[in-house]
Amino acid sequence: MTIAYGGDYNPEQWPEEVWAEDMRLMREAGVTMVSVGIFSWALLEPAEGVYDFTLLDKVLDLLQQNGIAADLATPTAAPPAWFFRAHPEALPVDRDGRRLSYGSRQTFCPSSPAYRTAALRIAGELARRYADHPAVAMWHIHNEYGCHNPACYCDESAEAFRVWLRTKYGDSLPALNDAWGTAFWSQWYYDWAEVLPPRATGAVPNPTHQLDWRRFCSDALLSLYKAERDVLRESAPAIPATTNFMVMFNFDALDYWRWAPELDVVSNDHYLRSTDPESEIDIAMSGDLVRSLAAGRPWLLMEHSTGAVNWQPVNRAKSAGELRRNALAHVAHGADGIAYFQWRAAKAGAEQWHSAMLPHAGTDSRIWQDVVQLGADLRALAEVKGSTGAAEVAVVWDWNARWALELPSQPSEKVRYLDQVRSWYEPLWRSGIAVDFVRPDADLSPYRLVLAPSLYLVDDAGAANLSDFASSGGTLAVGFHSGAVDENCHVRLGGYPGAFRETLGVRSDELFPLLPGESLGLSGGGMASLWSERVALAGAEAITSYAEGPLTGIPAVTRHAYGEGTAWYLATRPDPTTLAGLLDLIRREAGVKPVRVTPEGVEAVLRRGTDADYLFLIDHAGTGAEVPVAAGALELLTDKGELGGSVSVPPGGVAVVREPRRP
């Protein structure tokens, strides 16, 4: 079985005579699986309880005849107009109290009983009809949960929120009042009916109220996924189910640590940000996080683009070789399937300017040539399927911490979670250091080094787990403003960094966030920006101090021998070069080595199979490189036979090398 290859297929947008050409061109491109039916609810159920599966029957039969598997979707991301005419109460309400209209996608309230009933009904019809169809290889449930409706503030959502809270707090209003700190601003609740979603109000809403609301909204959508999955399992228990995550720069609505265990196969959508000059770093970071969500198992890239998207202010095409580098980078970071939105570029609709595998220009185009070449590449990499990553470094990632950090009224609104994590991830990526992402309470025993760049919120168990890792001999590095609050967003009293004071051997009594454009020199050279704090040593040693400003002589970076291990604290944001030097020092001290030493701009990633290692080398610099490899290694994409101790990576190209498996 090869690495899966394909994309979203929407034959309903085209006359039937086009379908035969689609099949011929899919075979030419090496397509092995397509997602079908994602937005077809209005065609499959033209009126309530009236079904017409004629089109889908034909398409699935056609796919089966051409040896192409179907990732069959439940079409519940886009309810039809008739549904909203019958159930206008199912339309979502925004924070300002405005009820939205239908006419796009995902315009429904996640807590609507009418929507849930209708969604489960059509999911059940699909399951019963197609459970035994030979083309159906996987269920694609919904599409991009929460992309456009992460929250609804209507009365039905308010009631569902109260039910969720009563479960969480043991039906105890005193427990809720304590957790939310409602003694502040006379917010005390005496009746559950008084509790509402955090709708628009005159001043800053209660932070714990907002945090619990984010948790509830994620769980509300998760309950819809689980309900559809369970309906499908009743008729087709052997067919795996997935839904496409969006682990990418512009989405943070769902706590995917809670979602991932519910998926039979973890899949992800990832798109580039046009303004990011090094989007290859975002691809790598997303891939490592998705692989970690999949608990080390391979995963599927369900959507990305062959060229431009249609939803950014400026939508640029990809440069020569970029389509191939992007796709193979996802494979390098654990993907066992590569798919695009979409197969054939639409000529009408909101996404008509979104690129596709078969573009508007047809087969006489560079995109088509690249698509065909990528199909050949993935066939050549068939043996890589099922191999996994191997990392000695873990980066702590927590959606609760992200949500809490970015609530209003922080010491600095310029401190952004994703920026902080990427600033630490980037120098590791440049150095060829393999990285996993972990929850604060994860098993950390496989790692030598654990980094917590931004962990503003952490519960006692998570904090103890990280501290125990250090005391047991590991190396822990913590970023500023971490450990500040508990799981209820209550400040940990006694000084900063709260939960990690003892572990880090420091205590800060006051925070000094820096203004935009403001920076401070550091004693070892380099500059600090964004953040500073008055750190006093309580067992740690100062590695770097501020060389100017009101905190001159105060430690900015510290190191603490803690138990059998070491704990570092970065109490500011050093400039990229200085931060890279610090992280290099920390990882070397922890005994962490790169996957392979490569020239600048050449990414090295390792996947480990049962009998071989697979080294991916991707040249983002465009200069080409010669990289040492093990004796007896083979390059899989070119099939040039046994290598002589090194491999040539072509300018802007990719090499994938099979090496003997190392212990």
XYZ file of C-alpha atoms in Angstrom:
663
model
C 0.000 0.000 0.000
C 1.427 3.382 -1.011
C 1.204 6.703 0.767
C -2.329 7.961 0.120
C -2.626 10.731 -2.463
C -5.581 12.805 -3.600
C -7.895 15.612 -2.579
C -11.455 16.818 -2.162
C -13.540 15.679 -5.115
C -16.726 17.625 -5.841
C -18.258 16.058 -8.971
C -21.616 17.677 -8.212
C -20.089 20.953 -9.414
C -19.503 19.535 -12.896
C -21.563 17.861 -15.626
C -21.446 14.071 -15.624
C -19.491 13.899 -18.874
C -16.515 15.484 -17.053
C -16.310 12.611 -14.552
C -14.707 10.153 -16.961
C -11.953 12.669 -17.660
C -11.506 13.105 -13.921
C -10.934 9.373 -13.525
C -8.426 9.260 -16.379
C -6.450 12.204 -15.022
C -6.562 10.893 -11.453
C -4.951 7.685 -12.659
C -2.332 9.690 -14.548
C -1.520 11.684 -11.414
C -1.348 8.584 -9.215
C -4.345 9.544 -7.066
C -5.302 6.756 -4.644
C -8.004 8.344 -2.436
C -10.403 11.281 -2.648
C -12.789 12.853 -0.159
C -16.345 12.989 -1.497
C -19.659 14.397 -0.343
C -18.292 17.004 2.060
C -20.721 19.753 1.031
C -23.457 17.725 -0.648
C -26.199 17.741 2.007
C -28.625 19.808 -0.096
C -28.325 17.317 -2.979
C -28.472 14.164 -0.875
C -31.473 15.321 1.175
C -33.435 17.810 -0.980
C -36.238 17.907 1.584
C -36.470 16.739 5.175
C -36.427 12.945 5.225
C -36.325 12.716 1.419
C -33.093 11.258 0.062
C -31.529 11.094 -3.379
C -28.288 9.131 -3.528
C -28.214 8.796 -7.308
C -25.191 11.030 -7.829
C -23.218 9.563 -4.935
C -24.005 6.004 -6.063
C -22.585 6.763 -9.502
C -19.491 8.501 -8.173
C -18.597 5.768 -5.671
C -19.068 3.091 -8.304
C -16.878 5.072 -10.696
C -14.149 5.434 -8.100
C -14.265 1.739 -7.290
C -13.999 0.804 -10.975
C -10.888 2.990 -11.273
C -9.160 1.682 -8.152
C -9.553 4.910 -6.180
C -10.644 4.782 -2.545
C -13.291 7.091 -1.106
C -12.981 9.046 2.103
C -16.748 9.413 2.369
C -17.918 12.504 4.211
C -20.952 13.204 6.296
C -22.096 16.504 4.738
C -22.991 18.139 8.032
C -20.735 21.201 7.734
C -23.259 22.893 5.427
C -26.940 22.341 6.270
C -29.313 23.152 3.400
C -31.598 26.163 3.190
C -34.735 24.091 3.850
C -33.346 23.105 7.235
C -32.965 26.718 8.378
C -36.401 27.673 7.051
C -37.809 24.928 9.266
C -35.481 25.650 12.203
C -34.403 29.312 12.228
C -33.501 28.889 15.901
C -30.568 26.710 14.776
C -28.815 29.714 13.245
C -25.934 30.968 15.414
C -25.951 34.165 17.452
C -22.775 36.210 17.793
C -21.378 37.815 20.927
C -23.277 41.049 20.216
C -26.609 39.238 20.004
C -27.009 39.238 16.209
C -28.467 36.107 14.676
C -26.556 35.203 11.523
C -28.123 34.031 8.280
C -27.534 30.926 6.200
C -25.890 31.185 2.785
C -22.354 29.973 3.456
C -21.052 27.018 5.475
C -20.942 26.118 9.173
C -23.672 28.625 9.935
C -25.321 26.618 12.694
C -25.387 26.614 16.464
C -23.300 23.707 17.829
C -25.760 23.294 20.719
C -28.909 23.228 18.566
C -30.989 20.074 19.192
C -32.585 20.458 15.746
C -29.192 20.537 14.051
C -27.952 17.496 15.990
C -31.057 15.510 15.058
C -30.760 16.367 11.368
C -27.006 15.712 11.280
C -27.300 12.307 12.911
C -30.184 11.392 10.633
C -28.233 11.953 7.406
C -25.110 10.345 8.886
C -27.153 7.252 9.669
C -28.609 7.115 6.155
C -25.124 7.290 4.642
C -23.789 4.612 6.975
C -26.574 2.172 6.245
C -26.337 2.691 2.486
C -22.568 2.621 2.033
C -21.217 0.516 4.907
C -20.411 -2.320 2.502
C -19.475 -0.319 -0.570
C -16.018 -1.476 -1.697
C -14.847 2.071 -2.492
C -15.390 3.398 1.033
C -12.114 3.240 2.946
C -12.731 5.872 5.626
C -15.415 8.164 7.038
C -14.729 11.892 6.826
C -16.955 13.330 9.565
C -18.084 16.922 9.025
C -15.330 19.313 7.858
C -13.035 21.584 9.871
C -15.112 21.716 13.046
C -15.231 25.233 14.473
C -13.683 26.921 11.462
C -16.523 29.449 11.161
C -18.719 28.722 14.179
C -16.447 28.090 17.158
C -19.023 29.677 19.479
C -22.710 30.548 19.535
C -24.168 32.846 22.188
C -27.870 32.017 21.798
C -30.201 30.910 24.589
C -29.858 27.223 23.646
C -26.074 27.574 23.908
C -26.509 29.293 27.274
C -28.540 26.365 28.576
C -26.002 23.860 27.217
C -23.220 25.880 28.875
C -25.010 25.684 32.208
C -25.404 21.906 31.873
C -21.675 21.613 31.106
C -20.801 23.783 34.125
C -23.073 21.844 36.467
C -21.270 18.665 35.434
C -17.829 20.204 35.848
C -18.544 21.759 39.246
C -20.599 18.916 40.697
C -23.838 20.899 40.497
C -22.388 23.284 43.089
C -22.810 27.015 42.588
C -20.413 27.735 45.496
C -17.759 25.700 43.651
C -18.354 27.701 40.468
C -18.269 30.993 42.354
C -14.993 30.004 43.960
C -13.441 28.901 40.667
C -14.563 32.032 38.855
C -13.624 34.417 41.675
C -17.053 36.019 41.505
C -16.532 38.028 44.684
C -14.823 40.465 42.298
C -17.128 43.130 40.795
C -20.235 41.664 42.487
C -20.419 38.790 40.022
C -21.669 36.220 42.545
C -24.291 33.814 41.184
C -27.223 32.639 43.333
C -29.076 30.690 40.622
C -27.803 28.684 37.657
C -30.210 30.605 35.412
C -28.118 33.716 36.039
C -25.082 32.186 34.333
C -24.795 33.257 30.683
C -22.210 32.958 27.926
C -19.633 35.804 28.004
C -21.721 38.032 25.766
C -20.799 41.623 24.949
C -20.704 43.672 28.124
C -19.541 47.080 29.304
C -16.108 46.158 30.655
C -13.658 43.260 30.740
C -15.464 39.941 31.337
C -14.405 37.528 34.064
C -11.301 35.660 32.813
C -12.292 32.260 34.234
C -15.776 32.666 32.797
C -14.180 33.228 29.377
C -11.785 30.311 29.815
C -14.537 27.883 30.776
C -16.533 29.147 27.810
C -13.646 28.251 25.466
C -13.475 24.807 27.046
C -17.232 24.336 26.701
C -17.273 25.421 23.051
C -14.536 22.928 22.190
C -16.394 20.158 24.023
C -19.731 21.078 22.404
C -18.281 20.540 18.936
C -16.483 17.395 20.092
C -19.798 15.968 21.274
C -21.170 16.432 17.734
C -18.199 14.598 16.252
C -18.556 11.697 18.708
C -22.291 11.451 18.084
C -21.824 11.179 14.303
C -18.936 8.742 14.734
C -21.055 6.495 16.934
C -23.901 6.494 14.414
C -21.470 5.467 11.665
C -19.991 2.723 13.838
C -23.409 1.152 14.350
C -23.601 0.227 10.659
C -19.917 0.152 9.719
C -17.766 -0.689 12.746
C -14.770 -1.718 10.612
C -14.436 1.558 8.689
C -12.137 4.064 10.452
C -13.331 7.609 11.039
C -11.554 10.944 11.023
C -12.230 14.645 10.898
C -9.803 17.249 9.669
C -8.048 19.298 12.338
C -6.622 22.729 11.568
C -3.269 22.852 13.323
C -2.125 26.046 11.645
C -1.334 29.664 12.324
C -4.866 31.120 12.360
C -6.913 28.601 14.354
C -7.014 27.913 18.086
C -10.685 27.175 18.830
C -10.412 23.499 19.784
C -8.407 21.620 22.395
C -7.055 18.920 20.103
C -5.460 17.041 23.013
C -9.049 16.171 23.999
C -10.109 15.467 20.423
C -7.259 13.303 19.132
C -7.986 10.131 21.185
C -11.506 10.066 19.708
C -10.251 9.775 16.097
C -9.380 6.455 14.508
C -7.003 8.339 12.205
C -5.729 11.834 12.977
C -5.820 14.151 9.984
C -4.988 17.808 9.504
C -5.475 20.741 7.163
C -2.560 23.124 6.748
C -2.214 26.251 4.639
C 0.638 28.699 4.294
C 0.501 32.312 5.428
C 1.381 34.498 2.449
C 3.213 37.001 4.648
C 5.451 34.366 6.254
C 8.826 34.398 4.479
C 9.762 31.046 6.035
C 6.517 29.106 5.962
C 8.524 25.887 5.840
C 9.040 26.345 9.597
C 5.288 26.510 10.133
C 4.860 23.309 8.097
C 7.426 21.523 10.259
C 5.986 22.791 13.533
C 2.439 21.883 12.516
C 3.553 18.438 11.356
C 5.381 17.733 14.607
C 2.353 18.814 16.639
C -0.051 16.694 14.581
C 2.259 13.671 14.835
C 2.308 14.225 18.594
C -1.486 14.457 18.715
C -1.561 11.143 16.877
C 0.517 9.687 19.736
C 3.407 8.912 17.432
C 1.269 7.205 14.802
C 1.384 8.363 11.196
C -1.325 10.848 10.235
C -3.008 12.222 7.114
C -2.663 15.657 5.567
C -6.282 16.071 4.491
C -6.004 19.517 2.901
C -3.365 21.907 1.677
C -2.970 23.898 -1.518
C -1.135 23.310 -4.760
C -0.758 27.071 -5.176
C -2.650 30.101 -3.960
C -5.550 30.063 -1.503
C -8.471 32.483 -1.770
C -8.996 33.756 1.768
C -5.992 35.948 2.625
C -5.656 39.660 1.742
C -3.100 38.733 -0.938
C -3.018 35.162 -2.222
C 0.297 34.322 -3.806
C 1.104 31.371 -6.028
C 3.790 28.921 -4.960
C 7.252 29.245 -6.431
C 8.949 26.576 -8.547
C 9.486 23.407 -6.522
C 7.487 24.666 -3.542
C 4.508 22.343 -4.071
C 6.822 19.332 -3.935
C 8.878 20.589 -0.977
C 5.751 21.397 1.022
C 4.156 17.999 0.459
C 7.300 15.983 1.156
C 7.973 18.052 4.277
C 4.593 16.927 5.616
C 5.566 13.323 4.828
C 8.899 13.861 6.577
C 7.062 14.968 9.716
C 4.843 11.903 9.787
C 2.099 12.178 7.170
C 1.124 8.905 5.511
C -1.263 10.668 3.151
C -1.137 13.866 1.097
C -4.346 15.483 -0.098
C -5.364 18.872 -1.450
C -8.312 21.132 -1.599
C -9.357 20.347 -4.224
C -9.119 18.003 -7.232
C -10.565 20.294 -9.913
C -10.499 24.087 -9.489
C -14.022 25.495 -9.157
C -15.352 27.884 -11.774
C -18.056 29.263 -9.447
C -18.578 29.826 -5.757
C -16.660 31.380 -2.887
C -13.522 29.317 -3.525
C -13.253 29.754 -7.286
C -9.832 31.406 -6.912
C -8.456 28.635 -4.704
C -5.841 26.490 -6.450
C -6.395 22.787 -7.148
C -4.634 19.692 -8.421
C -6.243 20.267 -11.815
C -6.152 24.063 -12.217
C -8.257 26.361 -14.384
C -5.479 26.188 -16.983
C -5.883 22.413 -17.224
C -3.063 19.950 -17.837
C -0.979 22.510 -19.743
C 0.250 24.039 -16.495
C 3.147 23.811 -14.075
C 0.799 22.838 -11.239
C -0.381 19.767 -13.169
C 3.187 18.763 -13.986
C 4.096 19.104 -10.305
C 1.020 17.108 -9.239
C 1.975 14.236 -11.543
C 5.589 14.332 -10.335
C 4.470 14.274 -6.706
C 2.326 11.217 -7.399
C 5.425 9.434 -8.693
C 7.415 10.576 -5.655
C 4.855 9.193 -3.228
C 4.822 5.848 -5.017
C 8.623 5.750 -4.714
C 8.285 6.365 -0.967
C 5.787 3.553 -0.364
C 8.085 1.774 2.090
C 8.195 4.866 4.316
C 4.540 4.394 5.211
C 4.053 3.401 8.836
C 7.439 4.645 10.025
C 7.490 7.074 12.931
C 9.507 9.953 14.310
C 12.109 9.848 17.066
C 12.772 12.849 19.312
C 14.728 13.542 22.482
C 13.267 17.035 22.879
C 9.696 17.812 23.898
C 7.989 21.197 23.668
C 5.063 21.711 26.032
C 1.920 22.795 24.197
C -1.395 23.479 25.908
C -4.535 25.046 24.428
C -5.770 26.086 27.884
C -2.551 28.016 28.432
C -2.908 29.618 25.011
C -6.493 30.682 25.620
C -5.704 32.063 29.066
C -2.592 33.978 27.978
C -4.498 35.811 25.263
C -7.413 36.951 27.424
C -7.710 40.725 27.956
C -5.953 42.683 30.708
C -2.623 40.864 30.630
C 0.630 42.661 31.554
C 1.287 42.906 27.805
C -1.092 42.134 24.942
C 1.990 41.799 22.717
C 2.845 38.437 24.282
C 1.256 35.910 21.929
C 1.366 32.176 22.531
C 2.140 30.996 19.021
C 4.866 33.620 18.586
C 6.601 32.459 21.746
C 6.482 28.772 20.900
C 7.658 29.319 17.343
C 10.535 31.542 18.501
C 11.889 28.567 20.497
C 10.998 25.942 17.896
C 12.692 27.763 15.029
C 16.335 27.490 16.188
C 15.810 23.811 16.973
C 14.451 23.301 13.453
C 17.438 25.132 11.954
C 19.787 22.883 13.921
C 18.096 19.666 12.825
C 16.799 18.804 16.298
C 13.826 16.429 16.299
C 10.916 17.679 18.424
C 7.735 16.221 19.879
C 4.972 18.279 21.452
C 3.505 17.172 24.777
C 0.832 18.057 27.293
C 2.091 19.328 30.659
C 1.005 16.058 32.260
C 2.503 13.763 29.590
C 4.974 10.947 30.171
C 8.317 12.753 29.819
C 10.574 9.752 30.361
C 11.520 9.405 26.634
C 13.094 12.885 26.567
C 16.402 14.429 27.595
C 15.189 18.016 27.245
C 11.749 19.554 27.833
C 11.000 23.134 26.812
C 8.062 25.178 28.084
C 8.314 28.428 26.086
C 4.883 29.705 27.160
C 2.946 28.017 29.940
C 1.106 30.898 31.592
C -1.576 28.550 32.925
C -0.684 25.196 34.434
C -2.426 23.047 37.021
C -0.650 21.522 40.008
C -0.301 18.104 38.352
C 1.254 19.552 35.199
C 3.655 21.747 37.159
C 4.684 18.817 39.367
C 5.212 16.612 36.309
C 7.597 19.103 34.716
C 9.437 19.682 37.984
C 9.759 15.951 38.604
C 11.264 15.553 35.141
C 14.041 17.976 36.085
C 14.609 16.558 39.550
C 14.895 13.064 38.051
C 17.789 14.074 35.824
C 16.219 15.834 32.857
C 16.882 19.329 31.572
C 13.914 21.719 31.748
C 13.814 25.206 30.206
C 10.929 27.555 30.996
C 9.945 30.806 29.307
C 8.815 34.018 30.992
C 5.289 34.481 32.373
C 4.932 30.723 32.818
C 3.367 29.102 35.871
C 1.648 32.383 36.685
C -1.903 31.090 37.172
C -3.634 27.831 38.028
C -6.281 26.035 35.974
C -8.900 28.568 37.118
C -6.799 31.558 36.026
C -6.090 32.456 39.669
C -2.705 34.057 40.218
C -0.286 31.852 42.147
C 0.674 34.049 45.078
C 4.125 34.507 46.558
C 5.980 35.835 43.523
C 6.667 34.807 39.967
C 7.087 32.461 38.097
C 4.459 30.960 40.352
C 4.351 27.193 40.063
C 8.023 26.980 38.992
C 9.756 29.230 41.557
C 11.317 26.392 43.525
C 12.238 24.350 40.465
C 13.876 27.307 38.729
C 15.502 28.662 41.886
C 14.323 32.230 41.255
C 11.683 34.670 42.504
C 10.385 37.767 40.760
C 8.401 40.362 42.650
C 7.437 42.646 39.766
C 6.991 42.478 36.005
C 8.382 45.029 33.540
C 6.959 44.273 30.073
C 8.674 46.333 27.390
C 6.966 48.756 25.039
C 6.786 48.115 21.295
C 10.198 48.871 19.807
C 11.876 48.974 23.228
C 14.873 46.720 23.839
C 17.568 46.191 26.465
C 21.172 45.092 26.066
C 22.286 41.840 27.678
C 25.535 41.281 29.532
C 26.748 38.530 27.232
C 25.877 40.486 24.109
C 22.622 40.584 22.232
C 19.376 42.350 23.001
C 16.176 41.588 24.894
C 12.679 42.726 23.942
C 9.000 42.291 24.816
C 9.434 41.330 28.475
C 11.570 41.773 31.555
C 11.069 41.163 35.271
C 12.904 41.777 38.535
C 14.420 38.354 39.182
C 16.100 37.498 42.468
C 18.224 34.371 42.701
C 17.013 31.728 45.147
C 19.485 28.971 44.401
C 19.961 29.529 40.670
C 22.958 31.147 38.988
C 22.750 34.050 36.561
C 23.855 33.195 33.020
C 22.931 36.532 31.449
C 21.851 39.822 33.035
C 20.445 43.107 31.785
C 23.235 45.502 30.842
C 21.071 48.633 30.736
C 17.777 50.107 31.830
C 16.035 50.030 35.212
C 16.941 46.362 35.751
C 20.676 46.704 35.060
C 22.503 43.828 36.730
C 19.313 41.817 37.289
C 19.405 38.244 35.913
C 17.667 37.717 32.579
C 18.607 34.057 32.061
C 19.274 31.648 34.919
C 20.358 28.066 35.459
C 19.480 25.966 38.515
C 20.796 22.554 39.550
C 17.587 20.916 40.698
C 17.674 17.408 42.110
C 19.495 15.236 39.576
C 18.795 17.607 36.700
C 18.841 21.214 35.572
C 16.195 23.928 35.205
C 16.696 27.034 33.064
C 14.624 30.221 33.135
C 14.474 32.731 30.299
C 12.932 35.805 31.914
C 12.898 37.805 28.690
C 12.808 37.342 24.925
C 16.369 37.447 23.588
C 16.934 38.409 19.967
C 16.813 35.414 17.587
C 20.591 34.947 17.387
C 21.033 35.124 21.149
C 18.062 32.822 21.763
C 19.451 30.316 19.267
C 22.794 30.374 21.076
C 21.134 29.804 24.452
C 19.004 26.918 23.206
C 22.058 25.409 21.526
C 23.929 25.597 24.841
C 20.987 24.069 26.713
C 20.435 21.193 24.284
C 24.173 20.381 24.120
C 24.317 20.281 27.903
C 21.330 17.906 27.813
C 23.168 15.629 25.379
C 20.784 16.205 22.461
C 22.256 15.817 18.990
C 20.830 16.857 15.619
C 19.338 14.350 13.217
C 22.116 15.271 10.771
C 24.428 18.272 10.451
C 23.459 20.033 7.228
C 24.289 23.309 5.503
C 22.101 26.277 6.415
C 18.733 26.103 4.720
C 18.672 22.309 4.375
C 16.082 20.689 6.637
C 16.865 17.216 7.984
C 14.080 14.993 9.344
C 14.216 11.320 10.323
C 11.442 8.746 10.192
C 12.214 5.374 11.754
C 10.892 2.117 10.325
C 11.100 -1.432 11.612
C 14.102 -2.308 9.475
C 15.427 1.042 8.222
C 15.724 4.743 8.930
C 14.465 7.280 6.389
C 16.343 10.565 6.222
C 14.494 13.416 4.496
C 16.682 16.278 3.282
C 14.830 19.344 1.969
C 16.688 22.303 0.457
C 14.764 25.481 1.262
C 17.726 27.741 0.445
C 17.823 26.835 -3.228
C 21.569 26.259 -3.305
C 21.778 22.464 -3.156
C 23.953 20.516 -0.748
C 26.078 17.428 -0.244
C 25.143 15.648 3.001
C 26.922 12.670 4.602
C 24.868 9.480 4.903
C 25.500 5.984 6.241
C 27.362 3.372 4.264
C 25.041 1.294 2.116
C 22.353 3.988 1.987
C 19.939 4.315 -0.956
C 18.206 7.438 -2.283
C 14.566 6.501 -2.888
C 13.364 9.292 -5.184
C 16.006 8.814 -7.883
C 16.720 5.070 -7.567
C 20.386 5.608 -8.444
C 21.586 2.669 -6.430
C 23.826 2.576 -3.379
C 25.294 5.903 -2.302
C 28.987 6.444 -1.707
C 28.869 7.978 1.763
C 26.976 11.151 0.851
C 23.900 12.295 -1.066
C 23.436 15.286 -3.351
C 20.350 17.360 -2.581
C 19.456 19.317 -5.737
C 18.890 23.092 -5.475
C 15.383 23.623 -4.117
C 14.865 19.862 -4.158
C 14.428 16.890 -1.874
C 16.365 13.693 -1.197
C 14.982 10.782 0.817
C 17.616 8.312 1.948
C 17.075 4.818 3.323
C 19.774 3.999 5.875
C 20.340 0.926 8.057
C 18.318 1.310 11.230
C 20.359 2.648 14.106
C 19.774 1.347 17.625
